[in-house]
């Protein structure tokens, strides 16, 4: 995957080759599987492969930093990847799932339910944005929405730590405050990337579903009760 | 005069007569005299309410001059047809949705709304004024799917979250109550609301088409317009669901009445012109069924998602003190 670059460009223009991106992702995965299955025949030296992995990890990490300090930049848009969103979604779903002992009662969401909500919600918002006439590509939008879950994942971690302490109204107020702050952060971060891709007279129509999406995720985080 | 000129002038007179019929004016004899029709502008200054069509060039799109605001004597047709340019929009609507249904552009035509248009439609759904047809006034052959879809999505989450919150507040003092997020109810709410907002319009549209084949109605709605009306009529339930958190039975039922009044009257006033040409009993039965289904939705949601407020507290003598304290504070 390409390294993230900082050069300014035209914000919001669709990447010209999203299909090529998908195929390069698939070929990368295939290459990984093939080299894993044939340990004796390695065309690259271990040092080169490690360098490539470090470069990919650095790209993902750089995008995390962009989400945490959102400013107008094209990095997330032009060099999209779905590793970050996948990692964040899996982490969030693992932390949010209820214990198997409670599966009969009407409780919190299962792992698969969180996964489906995040990805189905992101796809719906992307389709909505494209139908309204936005000029962002499908995978770019998925990438942005997935990466902007990072503040809410941090909120989930903090909530789990806070829940280890004494339960009570103070406990709840702390969690409420943390979730509200992270929710606002997610909205600001994703709007900074997505708002420019819409025509100005429809910006509110495109941003409202993003608000609803992060609100539902925040609600799931806030109402999480350990068994 | 050449044959082409005669035929074009005949067509102009023909459209003039149709225009007069639609506006409800009696076609006076002197209106049909052969005036000089050479210029559409002059004929319009003579008869400002007429609709003229230029037929000179068959490849040209027909140009309509919007008429001046009409007098008070035609409110009846106003409510049916909206403005003068309703026939213009009907002619142009055929040119709008010309992409085949498997292309992306076809579905983009259903999202061709701006922010202020969506707000206007929502405001129109909140204030149903007798005599103003919601479809003709706000939708005007530009039905959108954005409003119905996202209003339903918001309503699903509003009902599920408010129900959860209200149950939590009602059972707050109880010793044996353990808070659960009740996540399963979100999927149930989604099924109910989306089924109502899409299947009931389908049934209603089918029914209206069937009646249309038997009795000629002036007003008929397309399927998307009916979906649009139903979607926007559900908007009032979003603040209602949030206010249903208040654990007072009287307050909840007053809210049900208000919401049902507003959205029910919106639906009734929208569909009355479509059925009133029909048999009296069929028309009344249709309107009553529409309002009844709406009431069923709201009362059903209230009963299923929101527990009754004045529930008797369960006896607490069986639980040990440590357990009760832990259970009560585990929110």
XYZ file of C-alpha atoms in Angstrom:
558
model
C 0.000 0.000 0.000
C 1.255 3.492 -0.794
C 2.861 5.621 1.847
C 0.838 8.565 3.057
C 1.975 11.856 1.562
C 1.388 15.357 2.778
C 1.380 17.240 -0.497
C -1.653 19.542 -0.825
C -3.978 18.719 -3.597
C -7.538 19.115 -4.580
C -9.647 18.125 -1.592
C -12.521 15.855 -2.109
C -11.846 14.733 -5.647
C -12.499 11.047 -6.061
C -9.522 8.794 -6.275
C -9.403 7.828 -9.923
C -8.816 4.151 -9.367
C -10.772 2.722 -6.466
C -11.104 -0.560 -8.322
C -7.334 -0.727 -8.716
C -7.048 -0.115 -4.977
C -9.323 -3.031 -4.231
C -7.394 -5.296 -6.520
C -4.089 -4.207 -5.060
C -5.467 -4.934 -1.580
C -6.662 -8.349 -2.676
C -3.355 -9.102 -4.390
C -1.500 -8.045 -1.248
C -3.539 -10.447 0.824
C -3.022 -13.199 -1.762
C 0.711 -12.555 -1.751
C 0.739 -12.773 2.030
C -1.103 -16.071 1.988
C 1.103 -17.492 -0.755
C 4.363 -16.518 0.926
C 3.058 -17.877 4.194
C 2.289 -21.211 2.553
C 5.695 -21.477 0.914
C 8.226 -20.696 3.575
C 11.130 -22.180 1.612
C 10.848 -20.030 -1.482
C 11.088 -16.450 -0.427
C 11.687 -13.932 -3.155
C 12.155 -11.077 -0.719
C 14.580 -11.008 2.135
C 13.023 -10.936 5.592
C 14.464 -7.470 6.021
C 12.558 -6.177 2.978
C 9.321 -7.762 4.138
C 9.712 -6.290 7.600
C 10.378 -2.889 6.051
C 7.154 -3.188 4.036
C 5.119 -4.171 7.095
C 6.550 -1.279 9.084
C 5.641 1.064 6.262
C 2.039 -0.188 6.245
C 1.783 0.092 9.993
C 3.185 3.571 9.828
C 0.542 4.504 7.249
C -2.210 3.245 9.526
C -0.687 5.027 12.510
C -0.374 8.254 10.557
C -4.082 8.099 9.746
C -4.870 7.581 13.438
C -2.972 10.787 14.204
C -4.922 12.602 11.502
C -8.170 11.565 13.141
C -7.022 12.612 16.585
C -5.905 16.015 15.340
C -8.340 16.674 12.519
C -7.382 19.383 10.156
C -8.106 19.759 6.487
C -5.881 17.275 4.790
C -6.252 14.916 1.892
C -4.221 12.067 3.304
C -7.155 10.035 4.534
C -9.037 10.669 1.343
C -6.403 9.904 -1.231
C -4.621 6.939 0.291
C -7.517 5.062 1.740
C -7.156 1.696 3.352
C -9.538 -0.442 5.331
C -7.090 -1.985 7.823
C -7.574 0.741 10.384
C -11.367 0.579 10.336
C -11.208 -3.201 10.573
C -8.916 -3.100 13.615
C -11.086 -0.459 15.303
C -14.333 -2.265 14.551
C -13.049 -5.593 15.851
C -11.716 -3.945 19.020
C -15.003 -2.153 19.631
C -17.083 -5.264 18.976
C -14.902 -7.382 21.254
C -15.286 -4.901 24.081
C -18.997 -4.384 23.575
C -20.182 -7.947 23.311
C -22.044 -9.398 26.204
C -20.937 -12.497 28.048
C -22.180 -15.784 26.688
C -23.856 -16.568 30.009
C -26.284 -13.729 29.415
C -27.204 -14.647 25.879
C -30.741 -15.736 26.714
C -31.753 -12.489 28.358
C -32.331 -9.326 26.431
C -29.013 -7.660 26.912
C -26.369 -5.832 25.017
C -25.310 -6.490 21.448
C -23.414 -9.513 20.275
C -20.096 -9.296 18.470
C -21.717 -9.867 15.096
C -24.396 -7.270 15.772
C -21.860 -4.531 16.475
C -19.876 -5.531 13.415
C -22.955 -5.458 11.199
C -24.134 -2.117 12.597
C -20.792 -0.435 12.009
C -20.236 -1.702 8.492
C -23.848 -1.596 7.361
C -24.199 1.902 8.797
C -21.023 3.082 7.076
C -22.152 1.631 3.737
C -25.585 3.248 4.068
C -24.090 6.641 4.850
C -21.713 6.336 1.916
C -24.542 5.406 -0.458
C -26.601 8.287 0.869
C -23.731 10.690 0.340
C -23.166 9.492 -3.207
C -26.877 9.591 -4.061
C -27.054 13.188 -2.869
C -24.414 14.043 -5.419
C -21.211 13.980 -3.422
C -17.976 13.377 -5.279
C -16.235 11.153 -2.786
C -15.553 7.587 -3.754
C -17.109 4.617 -2.005
C -13.997 3.290 -0.299
C -12.713 6.727 0.634
C -15.914 7.385 2.541
C -15.806 3.982 4.243
C -12.197 4.682 5.195
C -13.035 8.058 6.757
C -16.057 6.796 8.664
C -14.143 3.795 9.945
C -11.131 5.756 11.092
C -13.309 8.316 12.874
C -14.566 5.591 15.200
C -11.165 5.878 16.918
C -12.275 8.455 19.546
C -15.250 6.274 20.456
C -13.016 3.218 20.814
C -10.844 5.244 23.183
C -14.029 6.190 25.065
C -14.933 2.500 25.319
C -11.532 1.709 26.810
C -11.882 4.526 29.339
C -15.414 3.427 30.220
C -14.275 -0.114 30.864
C -11.535 1.164 33.144
C -13.938 3.473 34.977
C -16.416 0.618 35.442
C -13.807 -1.266 37.453
C -14.208 1.349 40.160
C -17.209 1.803 42.468
C -20.537 1.906 40.642
C -22.714 4.901 41.323
C -23.942 8.180 39.908
C -20.436 9.697 39.869
C -19.250 6.738 37.844
C -22.083 7.326 35.406
C -21.420 11.054 35.106
C -17.756 10.463 34.316
C -18.654 7.962 31.627
C -21.322 10.267 30.222
C -18.860 13.133 30.021
C -16.197 11.020 28.320
C -18.643 9.596 25.788
C -20.075 13.031 24.945
C -16.612 14.499 24.393
C -15.509 11.597 22.194
C -18.785 11.689 20.261
C -18.252 15.365 19.484
C -14.665 14.615 18.481
C -15.781 11.899 16.053
C -18.346 14.176 14.469
C -15.857 17.006 14.068
C -13.196 14.698 12.652
C -15.454 13.048 10.091
C -17.119 16.320 9.067
C -13.701 17.864 8.482
C -13.045 15.199 5.873
C -16.478 14.616 4.426
C -18.112 18.030 4.302
C -16.098 19.330 1.402
C -17.172 16.537 -0.871
C -20.808 17.635 -0.863
C -22.403 20.517 -2.726
C -22.997 23.310 -0.218
C -26.792 23.248 -0.372
C -26.897 19.613 0.744
C -24.172 19.531 3.330
C -26.560 19.227 6.277
C -28.405 16.390 4.555
C -25.152 14.447 4.192
C -23.840 15.161 7.692
C -27.003 14.235 9.610
C -26.697 10.436 9.006
C -23.107 10.593 10.252
C -24.418 12.240 13.418
C -27.029 9.495 13.831
C -24.441 6.760 13.237
C -22.014 7.990 15.878
C -24.887 8.728 18.249
C -26.021 5.105 18.115
C -22.474 3.842 18.690
C -22.086 6.249 21.625
C -25.355 4.998 23.069
C -24.118 1.407 22.861
C -20.907 2.416 24.628
C -22.681 4.409 27.325
C -25.211 1.706 28.145
C -22.628 -1.043 28.346
C -23.007 -2.871 31.634
C -20.595 -5.600 32.629
C -22.224 -8.731 33.977
C -52.287 30.426 -44.505
C -50.318 27.264 -44.953
C -51.407 23.924 -43.623
C -48.719 24.020 -40.963
C -49.880 27.364 -39.668
C -53.497 26.234 -39.535
C -52.608 23.117 -37.603
C -50.381 25.009 -35.188
C -53.076 27.572 -34.524
C -55.620 24.820 -34.050
C -53.364 23.234 -31.508
C -52.931 26.542 -29.739
C -56.679 27.018 -29.503
C -57.024 23.444 -28.319
C -54.550 23.966 -25.504
C -56.192 27.252 -24.650
C -59.497 25.486 -24.169
C -57.919 22.753 -22.064
C -56.222 25.396 -19.980
C -59.510 27.178 -19.395
C -61.195 23.913 -18.418
C -58.458 23.161 -15.885
C -58.737 26.602 -14.383
C -62.491 26.171 -14.171
C -63.467 29.180 -16.136
C -66.403 28.994 -18.457
C -65.236 29.150 -22.038
C -66.960 32.269 -23.219
C -67.815 32.487 -26.874
C -65.704 35.523 -27.540
C -62.660 33.735 -26.139
C -62.804 31.383 -29.061
C -62.610 34.059 -31.705
C -59.682 33.895 -34.012
C -57.447 36.456 -32.457
C -54.023 37.048 -33.712
C -52.103 34.158 -32.184
C -48.828 35.020 -33.780
C -47.119 35.912 -30.536
C -47.478 33.900 -27.372
C -46.640 36.965 -25.289
C -49.462 39.070 -26.677
C -51.968 36.272 -26.252
C -50.861 35.953 -22.651
C -51.232 39.645 -21.944
C -54.784 39.335 -23.236
C -55.507 36.173 -21.281
C -53.036 35.896 -18.441
C -54.368 32.616 -17.142
C -54.009 30.712 -20.342
C -51.416 28.117 -20.982
C -49.693 28.492 -24.287
C -47.401 26.074 -26.029
C -45.083 26.954 -28.857
C -45.350 24.307 -31.534
C -43.092 25.876 -34.163
C -40.201 23.552 -33.643
C -41.018 19.973 -32.734
C -37.603 19.441 -31.227
C -37.998 22.350 -28.824
C -39.081 21.736 -25.259
C -42.470 23.341 -24.675
C -42.186 26.724 -23.051
C -44.757 27.592 -20.450
C -45.413 31.025 -19.166
C -46.487 30.809 -15.548
C -49.802 32.535 -15.013
C -50.497 35.292 -12.576
C -51.921 34.307 -9.191
C -55.484 33.280 -9.616
C -58.565 34.620 -7.969
C -60.258 33.205 -4.937
C -62.930 31.431 -6.926
C -60.746 28.485 -7.764
C -59.600 27.192 -4.390
C -61.128 23.842 -5.111
C -58.894 23.217 -8.060
C -56.017 24.927 -6.316
C -56.031 22.265 -3.724
C -56.082 19.599 -6.369
C -53.551 20.925 -8.773
C -51.404 23.357 -6.873
C -50.029 25.929 -9.196
C -50.220 26.719 -12.886
C -47.002 24.929 -13.577
C -48.323 21.575 -12.417
C -48.817 20.473 -15.997
C -45.382 21.789 -16.792
C -43.899 19.617 -14.102
C -45.891 16.668 -15.347
C -44.530 17.169 -18.832
C -41.030 17.639 -17.558
C -41.265 14.710 -15.163
C -41.274 12.417 -18.140
C -37.959 13.864 -19.200
C -36.434 13.710 -15.697
C -36.464 10.024 -14.869
C -35.238 8.716 -18.171
C -32.329 6.566 -16.983
C -32.964 2.828 -16.886
C -33.569 1.445 -13.449
C -30.324 -0.466 -13.211
C -28.134 2.629 -13.391
C -27.046 4.682 -10.420
C -28.393 7.885 -11.970
C -31.937 6.560 -11.799
C -31.771 6.380 -8.038
C -30.026 9.727 -7.812
C -33.176 11.379 -9.118
C -34.915 10.337 -5.913
C -32.377 12.221 -3.828
C -32.590 15.443 -5.792
C -33.526 17.624 -2.820
C -31.778 20.459 -1.077
C -31.620 21.034 2.657
C -34.241 23.782 2.648
C -36.635 21.572 0.675
C -36.429 18.797 3.242
C -37.001 21.309 6.035
C -39.989 22.777 4.193
C -41.520 19.345 3.775
C -41.022 18.546 7.435
C -42.596 21.856 8.436
C -45.488 21.168 6.106
C -46.049 17.795 7.716
C -46.164 19.368 11.169
C -48.770 21.973 10.242
C -51.493 20.397 8.149
C -53.689 23.230 6.938
C -57.105 22.293 5.627
C -57.286 22.949 1.933
C -53.585 22.582 1.280
C -52.626 19.295 -0.226
C -49.246 18.198 1.099
C -48.303 16.384 -2.064
C -49.165 19.144 -4.459
C -47.789 21.891 -2.287
C -44.505 20.402 -1.224
C -43.710 17.374 -3.272
C -44.789 18.555 -6.705
C -43.533 15.651 -8.787
C -40.185 15.626 -7.024
C -40.691 12.867 -4.458
C -37.565 12.084 -2.532
C -36.517 8.977 -0.699
C -34.129 10.796 1.625
C -36.850 12.055 3.959
C -38.787 8.811 4.393
C -35.669 6.689 4.838
C -33.869 8.837 7.399
C -37.013 9.834 9.279
C -37.794 6.124 9.698
C -34.212 5.412 10.813
C -34.320 8.236 13.354
C -37.718 7.069 14.580
C -36.477 3.504 15.058
C -33.610 4.639 17.263
C -35.720 7.282 19.022
C -38.316 4.692 20.026
C -35.771 2.064 21.081
C -33.597 4.483 23.057
C -36.512 6.343 24.661
C -38.173 3.062 25.608
C -34.982 1.827 27.199
C -34.453 5.112 29.049
C -38.047 5.296 30.232
C -37.980 1.735 31.554
C -34.755 2.502 33.366
C -36.244 5.606 35.017
C -39.461 3.839 35.988
C -37.683 0.920 37.626
C -34.939 3.057 39.152
C -35.841 2.572 42.763
C -36.603 -1.111 42.526
C -34.277 -3.432 44.312
C -34.585 -6.382 41.964
C -34.228 -4.491 38.712
C -31.037 -4.974 36.755
C -30.573 -2.610 33.834
C -30.205 -4.187 30.411
C -29.775 -2.225 27.176
C -32.472 -4.333 25.431
C -30.671 -4.271 22.155
C -32.979 -6.824 20.562
C -35.756 -4.235 20.535
C -33.909 -2.102 17.995
C -34.297 -4.748 15.311
C -37.946 -5.258 16.203
C -38.597 -1.517 16.020
C -36.791 -1.328 12.688
C -38.898 -4.132 11.220
C -42.164 -2.581 12.394
C -41.434 0.966 11.281
C -39.945 0.139 7.902
C -42.679 -2.394 7.153
C -45.307 0.213 7.968
C -43.634 2.977 5.976
C -43.181 0.889 2.829
C -45.807 -1.885 2.761
C -48.811 0.210 3.722
C -48.094 2.744 0.921
C -47.720 -0.194 -1.463
C -51.108 -1.580 -0.448
C -52.705 1.849 -0.599
C -51.215 2.551 -4.009
C -52.473 -0.778 -5.325
C -55.911 -0.080 -3.911
C -56.040 3.416 -5.432
C -54.919 2.110 -8.818
C -57.650 -0.510 -8.708
C -60.311 2.064 -7.823
C -58.938 4.362 -10.505
C -59.663 1.756 -13.121
C -63.284 1.673 -12.019
C -63.969 5.333 -11.233
C -62.177 8.155 -13.009
C -60.442 10.240 -10.387
C -58.953 13.647 -11.064
C -56.172 13.165 -8.591
C -53.935 10.146 -8.543
C -50.640 9.709 -6.789
C -47.590 7.772 -7.800
C -46.174 5.160 -5.468
C -43.209 7.327 -4.491
C -45.440 10.246 -3.616
C -47.440 8.042 -1.263
C -44.223 6.738 0.324
C -43.104 10.348 0.700
C -46.318 11.408 2.437
C -46.188 8.477 4.828
C -42.512 9.061 5.569
C -42.924 12.730 6.353
C -46.101 12.082 8.347
C -44.072 9.897 10.702
C -41.841 12.813 11.641
C -44.166 13.992 14.435
C -43.564 10.703 16.252
C -39.887 11.491 16.827
C -40.462 14.234 19.420
C -43.462 12.256 20.667
C -41.273 9.215 21.333
C -38.769 11.361 23.207
C -41.523 12.916 25.304
C -42.927 9.470 26.059
C -40.040 9.093 28.512
C -42.175 11.071 30.982
C -43.676 8.307 33.134
C -47.210 9.667 33.391
C -50.010 7.771 31.731
C -52.124 10.880 31.113
C -49.222 12.725 29.495
C -48.487 9.783 27.221
C -52.049 9.460 26.033
C -52.352 13.199 25.411
C -49.183 12.969 23.299
C -50.670 10.039 21.378
C -53.783 12.079 20.651
C -51.845 15.121 19.493
C -49.485 13.148 17.255
C -52.318 11.087 15.809
C -54.321 14.244 15.203
C -51.568 15.960 13.277
C -50.316 13.058 11.185
C -53.749 11.491 10.756
C -55.224 14.718 9.475
C -52.271 15.135 7.132
C -52.898 11.702 5.646
C -56.662 12.181 5.518
C -56.400 15.538 3.779
C -53.892 14.149 1.317
C -55.926 11.124 0.319
C -59.414 12.557 0.479
C -59.184 14.202 -2.968
C -58.044 10.899 -4.394
C -61.072 8.939 -3.249
C -63.910 11.428 -3.030
C -65.044 10.831 -6.616
C -65.649 7.272 -5.621
C -68.569 5.616 -3.901
C -69.203 7.424 -0.623
C -68.811 4.353 1.527
C -65.611 3.224 -0.154
C -64.094 6.670 0.257
C -64.960 6.883 3.926
C -63.757 3.337 4.564
C -60.422 4.130 2.937
C -59.819 7.215 5.030
C -60.897 5.454 8.213
C -58.566 2.532 7.475
C -55.630 4.862 6.903
C -56.166 6.652 10.200
C -56.851 3.396 12.044
C -53.580 1.820 10.868
C -51.744 4.945 11.957
C -53.320 4.757 15.382
C -52.457 1.078 15.619
C -48.808 1.883 14.950
C -48.533 4.563 17.610
C -50.481 2.732 20.314
C -48.650 -0.512 19.556
C -45.252 1.155 19.854
C -46.272 2.817 23.110
C -47.506 -0.459 24.564
C -44.554 -2.592 23.468
C -41.542 -0.374 24.019
C -42.647 1.589 27.051
C -43.570 -0.110 30.302
C -46.626 1.086 32.146
C -45.620 3.809 34.580
C -47.535 2.910 37.707
C -46.343 -0.644 38.088
C -46.503 -2.154 41.532
C -43.070 -2.650 42.936
C -42.166 -6.258 43.560
C -41.692 -7.334 47.166
C -38.066 -6.962 48.219
C -37.977 -9.252 51.247
C -36.376 -12.127 49.326
C -33.179 -10.372 48.222
C -30.202 -9.969 50.533
C -29.083 -6.416 51.328
C -25.682 -6.674 49.575
C -27.216 -7.931 46.377
C -29.896 -5.260 46.325
C -27.417 -2.449 46.807
C -25.184 -3.796 44.069
C -28.099 -4.333 41.682
C -29.567 -0.895 42.266
C -26.267 0.856 41.690
C -25.074 -1.149 38.723
C -26.434 1.354 36.181
